[in-house]
mmCIF file of C-alpha atoms in Angstrom:
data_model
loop_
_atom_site.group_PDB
_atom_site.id
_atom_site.type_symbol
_atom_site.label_atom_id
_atom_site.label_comp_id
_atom_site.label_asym_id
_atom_site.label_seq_id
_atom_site.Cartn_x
_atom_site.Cartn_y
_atom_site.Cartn_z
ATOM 1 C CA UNK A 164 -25.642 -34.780 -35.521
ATOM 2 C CA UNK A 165 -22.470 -34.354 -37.823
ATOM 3 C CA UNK A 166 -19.785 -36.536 -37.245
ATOM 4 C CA UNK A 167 -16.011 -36.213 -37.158
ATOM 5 C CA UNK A 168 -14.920 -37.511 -40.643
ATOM 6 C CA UNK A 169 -12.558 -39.826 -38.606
ATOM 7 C CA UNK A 170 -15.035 -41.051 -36.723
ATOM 8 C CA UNK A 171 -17.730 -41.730 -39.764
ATOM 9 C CA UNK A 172 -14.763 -43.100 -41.456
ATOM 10 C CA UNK A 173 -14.315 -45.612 -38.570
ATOM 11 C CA UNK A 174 -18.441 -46.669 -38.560
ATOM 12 C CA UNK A 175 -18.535 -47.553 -42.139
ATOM 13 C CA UNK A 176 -15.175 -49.484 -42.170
ATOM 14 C CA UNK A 177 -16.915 -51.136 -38.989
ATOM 15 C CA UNK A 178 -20.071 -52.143 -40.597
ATOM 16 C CA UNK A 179 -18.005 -53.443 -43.895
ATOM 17 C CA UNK A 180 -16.301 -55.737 -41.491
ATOM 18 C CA UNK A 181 -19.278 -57.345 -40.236
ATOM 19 C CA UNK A 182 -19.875 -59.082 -43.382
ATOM 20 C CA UNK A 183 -16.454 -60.724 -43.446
ATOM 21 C CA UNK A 184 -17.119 -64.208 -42.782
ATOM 22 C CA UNK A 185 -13.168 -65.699 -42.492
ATOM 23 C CA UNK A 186 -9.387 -64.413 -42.049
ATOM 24 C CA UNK A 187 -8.853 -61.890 -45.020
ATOM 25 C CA UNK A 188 -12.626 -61.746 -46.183
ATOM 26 C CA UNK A 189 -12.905 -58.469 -48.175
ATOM 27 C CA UNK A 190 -16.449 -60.163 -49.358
ATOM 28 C CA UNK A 191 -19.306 -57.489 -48.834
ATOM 29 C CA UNK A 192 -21.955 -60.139 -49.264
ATOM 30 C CA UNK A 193 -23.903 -61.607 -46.240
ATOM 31 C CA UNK A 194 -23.441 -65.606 -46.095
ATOM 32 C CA UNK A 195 -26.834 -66.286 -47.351
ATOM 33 C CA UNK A 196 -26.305 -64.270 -50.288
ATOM 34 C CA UNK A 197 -23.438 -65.970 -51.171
ATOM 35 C CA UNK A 198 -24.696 -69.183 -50.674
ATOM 36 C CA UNK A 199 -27.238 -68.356 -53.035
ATOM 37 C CA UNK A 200 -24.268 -67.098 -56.004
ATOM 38 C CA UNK A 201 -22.872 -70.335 -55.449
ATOM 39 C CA UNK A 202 -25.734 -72.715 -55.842
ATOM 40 C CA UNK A 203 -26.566 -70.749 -58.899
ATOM 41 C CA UNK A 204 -23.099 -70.599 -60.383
ATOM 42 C CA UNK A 205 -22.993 -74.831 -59.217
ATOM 43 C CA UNK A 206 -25.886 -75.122 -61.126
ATOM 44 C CA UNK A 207 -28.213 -76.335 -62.917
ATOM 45 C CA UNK A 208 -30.731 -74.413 -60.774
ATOM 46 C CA UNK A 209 -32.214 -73.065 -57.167
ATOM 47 C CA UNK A 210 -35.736 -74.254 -56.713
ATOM 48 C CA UNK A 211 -38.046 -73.157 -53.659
ATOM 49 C CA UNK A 212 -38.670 -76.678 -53.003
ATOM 50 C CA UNK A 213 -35.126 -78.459 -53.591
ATOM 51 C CA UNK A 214 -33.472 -74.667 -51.633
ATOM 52 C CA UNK A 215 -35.892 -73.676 -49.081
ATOM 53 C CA UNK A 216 -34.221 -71.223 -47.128
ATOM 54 C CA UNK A 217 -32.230 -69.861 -50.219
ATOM 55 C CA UNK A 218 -35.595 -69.485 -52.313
ATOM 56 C CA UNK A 219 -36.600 -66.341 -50.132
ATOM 57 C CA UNK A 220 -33.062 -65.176 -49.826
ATOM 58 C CA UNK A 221 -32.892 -64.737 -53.614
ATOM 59 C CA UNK A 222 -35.706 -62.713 -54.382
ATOM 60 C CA UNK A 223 -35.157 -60.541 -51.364
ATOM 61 C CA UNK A 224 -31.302 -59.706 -52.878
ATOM 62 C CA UNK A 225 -32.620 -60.401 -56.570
ATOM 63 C CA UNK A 226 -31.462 -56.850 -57.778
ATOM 64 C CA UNK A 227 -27.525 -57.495 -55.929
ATOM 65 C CA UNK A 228 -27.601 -61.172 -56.851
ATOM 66 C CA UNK A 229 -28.054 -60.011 -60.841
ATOM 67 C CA UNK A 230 -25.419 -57.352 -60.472
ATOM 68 C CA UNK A 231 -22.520 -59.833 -59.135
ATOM 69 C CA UNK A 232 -23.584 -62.114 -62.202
ATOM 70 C CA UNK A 233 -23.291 -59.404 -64.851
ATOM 71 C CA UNK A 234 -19.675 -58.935 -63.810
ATOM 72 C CA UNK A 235 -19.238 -62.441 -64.682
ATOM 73 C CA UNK A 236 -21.152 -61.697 -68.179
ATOM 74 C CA UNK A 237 -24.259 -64.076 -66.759
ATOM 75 C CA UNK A 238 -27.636 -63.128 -66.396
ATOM 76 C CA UNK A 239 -30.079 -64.606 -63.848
ATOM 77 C CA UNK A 240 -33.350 -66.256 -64.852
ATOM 78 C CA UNK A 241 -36.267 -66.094 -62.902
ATOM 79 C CA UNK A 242 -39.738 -68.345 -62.975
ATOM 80 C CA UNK A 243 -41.574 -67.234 -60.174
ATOM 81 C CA UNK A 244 -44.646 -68.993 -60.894
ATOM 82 C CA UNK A 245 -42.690 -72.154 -60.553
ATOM 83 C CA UNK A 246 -40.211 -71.049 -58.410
ATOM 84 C CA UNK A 247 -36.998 -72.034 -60.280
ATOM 85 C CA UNK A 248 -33.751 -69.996 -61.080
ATOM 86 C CA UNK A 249 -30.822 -70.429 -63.085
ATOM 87 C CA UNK A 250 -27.955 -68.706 -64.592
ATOM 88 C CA UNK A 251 -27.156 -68.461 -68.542
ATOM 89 C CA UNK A 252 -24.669 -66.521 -70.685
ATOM 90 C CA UNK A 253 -25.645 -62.795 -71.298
ATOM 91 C CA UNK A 254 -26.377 -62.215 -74.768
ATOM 92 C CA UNK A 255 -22.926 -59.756 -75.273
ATOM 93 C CA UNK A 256 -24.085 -59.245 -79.041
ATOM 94 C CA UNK A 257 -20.806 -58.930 -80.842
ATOM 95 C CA UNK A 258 -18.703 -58.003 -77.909
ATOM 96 C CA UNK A 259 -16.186 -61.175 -77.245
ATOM 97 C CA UNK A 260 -15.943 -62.086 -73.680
ATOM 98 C CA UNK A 261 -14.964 -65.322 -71.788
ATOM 99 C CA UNK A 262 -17.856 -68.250 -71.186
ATOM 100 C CA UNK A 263 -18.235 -69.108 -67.874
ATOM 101 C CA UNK A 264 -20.479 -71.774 -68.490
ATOM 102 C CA UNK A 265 -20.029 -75.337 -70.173
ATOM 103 C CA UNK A 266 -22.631 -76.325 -72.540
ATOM 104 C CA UNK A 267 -23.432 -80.105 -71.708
ATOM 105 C CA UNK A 268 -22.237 -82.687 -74.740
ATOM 106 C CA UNK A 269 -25.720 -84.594 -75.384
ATOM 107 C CA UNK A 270 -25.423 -87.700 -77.657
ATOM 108 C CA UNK A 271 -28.412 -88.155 -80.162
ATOM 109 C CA UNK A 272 -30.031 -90.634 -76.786
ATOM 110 C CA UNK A 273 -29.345 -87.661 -74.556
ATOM 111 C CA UNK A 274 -31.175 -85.218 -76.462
ATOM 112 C CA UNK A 275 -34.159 -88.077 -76.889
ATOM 113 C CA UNK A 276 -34.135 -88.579 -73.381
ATOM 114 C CA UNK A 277 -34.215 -84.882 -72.625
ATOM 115 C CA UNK A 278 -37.511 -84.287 -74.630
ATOM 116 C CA UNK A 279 -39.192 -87.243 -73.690
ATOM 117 C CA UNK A 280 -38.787 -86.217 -69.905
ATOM 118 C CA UNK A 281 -40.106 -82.390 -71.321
ATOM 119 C CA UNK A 282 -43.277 -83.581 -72.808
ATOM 120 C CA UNK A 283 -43.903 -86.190 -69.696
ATOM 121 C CA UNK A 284 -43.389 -82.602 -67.685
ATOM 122 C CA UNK A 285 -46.170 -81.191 -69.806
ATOM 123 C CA UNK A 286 -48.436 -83.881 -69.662
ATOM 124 C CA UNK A 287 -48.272 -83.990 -65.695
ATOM 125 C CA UNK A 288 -48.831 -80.069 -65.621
ATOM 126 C CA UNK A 289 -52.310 -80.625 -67.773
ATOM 127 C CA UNK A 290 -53.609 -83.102 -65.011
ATOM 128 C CA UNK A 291 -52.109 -81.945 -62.121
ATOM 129 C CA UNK A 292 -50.036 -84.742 -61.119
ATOM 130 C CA UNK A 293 -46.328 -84.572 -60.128
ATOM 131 C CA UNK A 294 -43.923 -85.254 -63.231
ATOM 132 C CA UNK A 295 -42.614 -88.763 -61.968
ATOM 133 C CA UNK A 296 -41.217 -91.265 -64.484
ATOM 134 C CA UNK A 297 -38.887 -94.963 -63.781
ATOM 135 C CA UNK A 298 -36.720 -96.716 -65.627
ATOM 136 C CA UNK A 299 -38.664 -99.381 -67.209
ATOM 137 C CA UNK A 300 -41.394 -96.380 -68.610
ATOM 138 C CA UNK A 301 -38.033 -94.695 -69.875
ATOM 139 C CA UNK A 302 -36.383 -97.572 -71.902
ATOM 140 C CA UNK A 303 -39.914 -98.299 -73.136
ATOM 141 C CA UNK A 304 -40.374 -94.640 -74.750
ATOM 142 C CA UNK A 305 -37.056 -94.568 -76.097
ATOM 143 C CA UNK A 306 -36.966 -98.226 -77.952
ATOM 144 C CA UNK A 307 -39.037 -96.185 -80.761
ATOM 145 C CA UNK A 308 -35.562 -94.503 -81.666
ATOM 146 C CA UNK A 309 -33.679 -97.809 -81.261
ATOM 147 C CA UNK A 310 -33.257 -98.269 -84.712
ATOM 148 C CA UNK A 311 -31.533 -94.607 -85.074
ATOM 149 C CA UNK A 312 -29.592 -95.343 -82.791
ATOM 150 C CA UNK A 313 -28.141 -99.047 -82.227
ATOM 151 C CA UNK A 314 -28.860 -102.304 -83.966
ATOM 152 C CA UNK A 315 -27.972 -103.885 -80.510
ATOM 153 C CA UNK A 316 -30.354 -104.212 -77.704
ATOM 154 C CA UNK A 317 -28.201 -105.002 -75.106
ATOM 155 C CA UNK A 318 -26.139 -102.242 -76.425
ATOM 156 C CA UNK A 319 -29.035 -99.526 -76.984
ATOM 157 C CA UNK A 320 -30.470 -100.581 -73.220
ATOM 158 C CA UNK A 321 -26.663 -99.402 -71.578
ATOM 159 C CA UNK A 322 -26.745 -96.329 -73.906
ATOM 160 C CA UNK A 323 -29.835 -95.451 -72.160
ATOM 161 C CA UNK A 324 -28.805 -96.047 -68.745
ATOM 162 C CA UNK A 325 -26.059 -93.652 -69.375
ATOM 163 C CA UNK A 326 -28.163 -91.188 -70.771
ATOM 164 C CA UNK A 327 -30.463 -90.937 -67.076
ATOM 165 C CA UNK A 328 -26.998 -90.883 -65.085
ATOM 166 C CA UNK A 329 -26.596 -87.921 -67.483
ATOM 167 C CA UNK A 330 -29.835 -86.139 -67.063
ATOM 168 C CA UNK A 331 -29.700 -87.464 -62.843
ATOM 169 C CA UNK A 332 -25.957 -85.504 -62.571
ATOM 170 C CA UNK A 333 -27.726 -82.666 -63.895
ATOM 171 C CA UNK A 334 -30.203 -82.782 -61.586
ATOM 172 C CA UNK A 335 -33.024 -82.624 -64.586
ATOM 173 C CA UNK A 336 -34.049 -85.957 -63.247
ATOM 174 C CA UNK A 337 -34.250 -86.249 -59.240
ATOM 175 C CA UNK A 338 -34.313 -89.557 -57.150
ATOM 176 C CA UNK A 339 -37.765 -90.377 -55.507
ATOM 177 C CA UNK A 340 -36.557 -91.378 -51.730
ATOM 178 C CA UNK A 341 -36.960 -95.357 -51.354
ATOM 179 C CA UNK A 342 -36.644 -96.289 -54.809
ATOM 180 C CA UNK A 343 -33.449 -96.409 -57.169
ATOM 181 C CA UNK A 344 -35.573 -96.550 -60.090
ATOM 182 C CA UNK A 345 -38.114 -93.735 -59.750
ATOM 183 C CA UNK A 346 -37.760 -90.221 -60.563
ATOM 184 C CA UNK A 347 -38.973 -87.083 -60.357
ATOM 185 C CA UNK A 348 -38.780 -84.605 -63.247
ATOM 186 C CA UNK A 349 -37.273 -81.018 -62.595
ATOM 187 C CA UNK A 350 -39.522 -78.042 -63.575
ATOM 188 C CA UNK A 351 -36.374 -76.576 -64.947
ATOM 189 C CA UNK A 352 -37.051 -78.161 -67.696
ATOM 190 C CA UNK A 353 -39.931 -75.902 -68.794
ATOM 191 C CA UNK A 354 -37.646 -72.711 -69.085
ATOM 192 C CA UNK A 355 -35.132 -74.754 -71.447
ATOM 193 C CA UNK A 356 -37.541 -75.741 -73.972
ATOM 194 C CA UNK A 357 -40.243 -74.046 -75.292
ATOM 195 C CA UNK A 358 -43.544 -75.578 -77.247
ATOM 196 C CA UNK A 359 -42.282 -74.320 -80.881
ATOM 197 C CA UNK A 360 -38.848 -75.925 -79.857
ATOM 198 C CA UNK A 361 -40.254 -78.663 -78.528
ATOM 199 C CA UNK A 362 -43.020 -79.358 -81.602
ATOM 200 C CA UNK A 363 -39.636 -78.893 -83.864
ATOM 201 C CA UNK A 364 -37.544 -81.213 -82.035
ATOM 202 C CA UNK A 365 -40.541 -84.272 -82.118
ATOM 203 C CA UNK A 366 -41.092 -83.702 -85.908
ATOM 204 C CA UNK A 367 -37.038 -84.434 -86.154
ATOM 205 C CA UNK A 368 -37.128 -87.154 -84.085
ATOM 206 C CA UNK A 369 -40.403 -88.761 -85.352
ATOM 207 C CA UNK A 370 -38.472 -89.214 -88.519
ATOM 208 C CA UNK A 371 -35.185 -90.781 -87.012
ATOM 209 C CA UNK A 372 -37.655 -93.291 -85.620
ATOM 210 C CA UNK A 373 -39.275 -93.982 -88.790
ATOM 211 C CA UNK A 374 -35.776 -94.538 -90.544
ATOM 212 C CA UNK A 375 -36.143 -91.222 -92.790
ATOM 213 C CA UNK A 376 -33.027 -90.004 -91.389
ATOM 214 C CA UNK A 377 -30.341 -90.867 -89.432
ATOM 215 C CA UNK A 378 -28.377 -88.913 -86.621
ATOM 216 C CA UNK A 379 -25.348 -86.235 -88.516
ATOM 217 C CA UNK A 380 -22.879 -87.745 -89.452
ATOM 218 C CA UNK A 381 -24.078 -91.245 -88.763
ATOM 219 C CA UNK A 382 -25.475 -94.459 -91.469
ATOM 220 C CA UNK A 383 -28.108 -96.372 -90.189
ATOM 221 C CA UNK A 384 -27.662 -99.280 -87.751
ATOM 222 C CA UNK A 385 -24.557 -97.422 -86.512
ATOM 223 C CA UNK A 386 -23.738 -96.063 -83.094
ATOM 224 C CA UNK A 387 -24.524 -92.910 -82.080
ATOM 225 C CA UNK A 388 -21.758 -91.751 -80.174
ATOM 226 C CA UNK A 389 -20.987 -87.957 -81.313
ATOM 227 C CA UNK A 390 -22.055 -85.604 -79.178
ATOM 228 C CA UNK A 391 -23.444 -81.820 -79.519
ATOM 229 C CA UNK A 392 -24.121 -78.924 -77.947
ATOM 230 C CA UNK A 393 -27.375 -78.639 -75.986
#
């Protein structure tokens, strides 16, 4: 049946208004679509286990979810096998546009801590175990690149410390309920480094802990404090 165009007019404004959620919501989204753009653009991830009921909503709007992103010059990135998502700049090639995104500033410990907690990941994927690590197994990894980094123990130990805040704040390590010191290691941290990457960056390291060389810009025995890109 053919409608008057008034009258087809007034259906579709109808159903655009159902998705308005609050006073002056032009939004065509539903809420759980939305909810899943924010947790993305929050960050660091969505993960089927940490976002139940967002996991599902995700793949079912994958196709709208990676359209809204591209307007923001992101692209969305998609493990299904271990059912983790996150967001990352759009390679633009040599057209300029505006980051969205901060890189995090990781300190010479951060970037230690970071691929210690990536090969742990690894390890516990070859046995089948859950990826969980605590503070005393941390500090005890990470003494190898004490030298490279501090002179002083007391020093290096609250360097470290600061470096799992880090990591905890971005959710690469997560609290294991009923202890403070026990953690669980995020699977996001497969899709950020990958085995050449991760062969390349213990060669490098290997060798700051052996005193061959020392972080950039930095003389042996002296803080490590700058901080780079990661």
């Amino acid at each position: 049946m053919n409608l008057p165009e008034p009258a087809l007019d007034a259906i579709v404004d109808a159903a655009l208004r159902t998705t308005a959620l609050f006073l002056g919501d032009t939004g065509q989204l539903a809420l759980d679509t939305r909810r899943v753009l924010v947790q993305l653009l929050a960050g660091p991830s969505l993960e089927a286990r940490r976002h139940g009921k967002l996991w599902p909503v995700l793949l079912r709007d994958e196709a709208l979810v990676c359209q809204r992103l591209a307007e923001l010059f992101l692209e969305l990135v998609i493990d299904r096998d271990m059912q983790v998502a996150f967001t990352r700049q759009a390679d633009t090639a040599e057209l300029e546009v505006p980051q969205l995104l901060r890189r995090a500033q990781l300190t010479f410990l951060d970037s230690v801590l970071v691929l210690y907690l990536r090969q742990r990941l690894t390890q516990a994927d070859a046995h089948g175990e859950r990826a969980v690590v605590d503070l005393d197994e941390i500090l005890e990894n990470l003494t190898l690149y004490e030298r490279a980094a501090s002179t002083d123990r007391a020093g290096f130990t609250k360097r470290v410390s600061a470096s799992v805040e880090k990591v905890k704040k971005h959710n690469i390590l997560n609290k294991i309920r009923g202890s403070d010191e026990r953690f669980e290691i995020s699977p996001t941290l497969r899709l950020l480094f990958s085995a050449e990457e991760i062969q390349s960056l213990s060669t490098l390291y290997q060798k700051m802990a052996d005193g061959a060389l020392t972080p950039a810009g930095e003389s042996a025995g002296e803080p490590a404090d700058e901080e780079s890109d990661a």
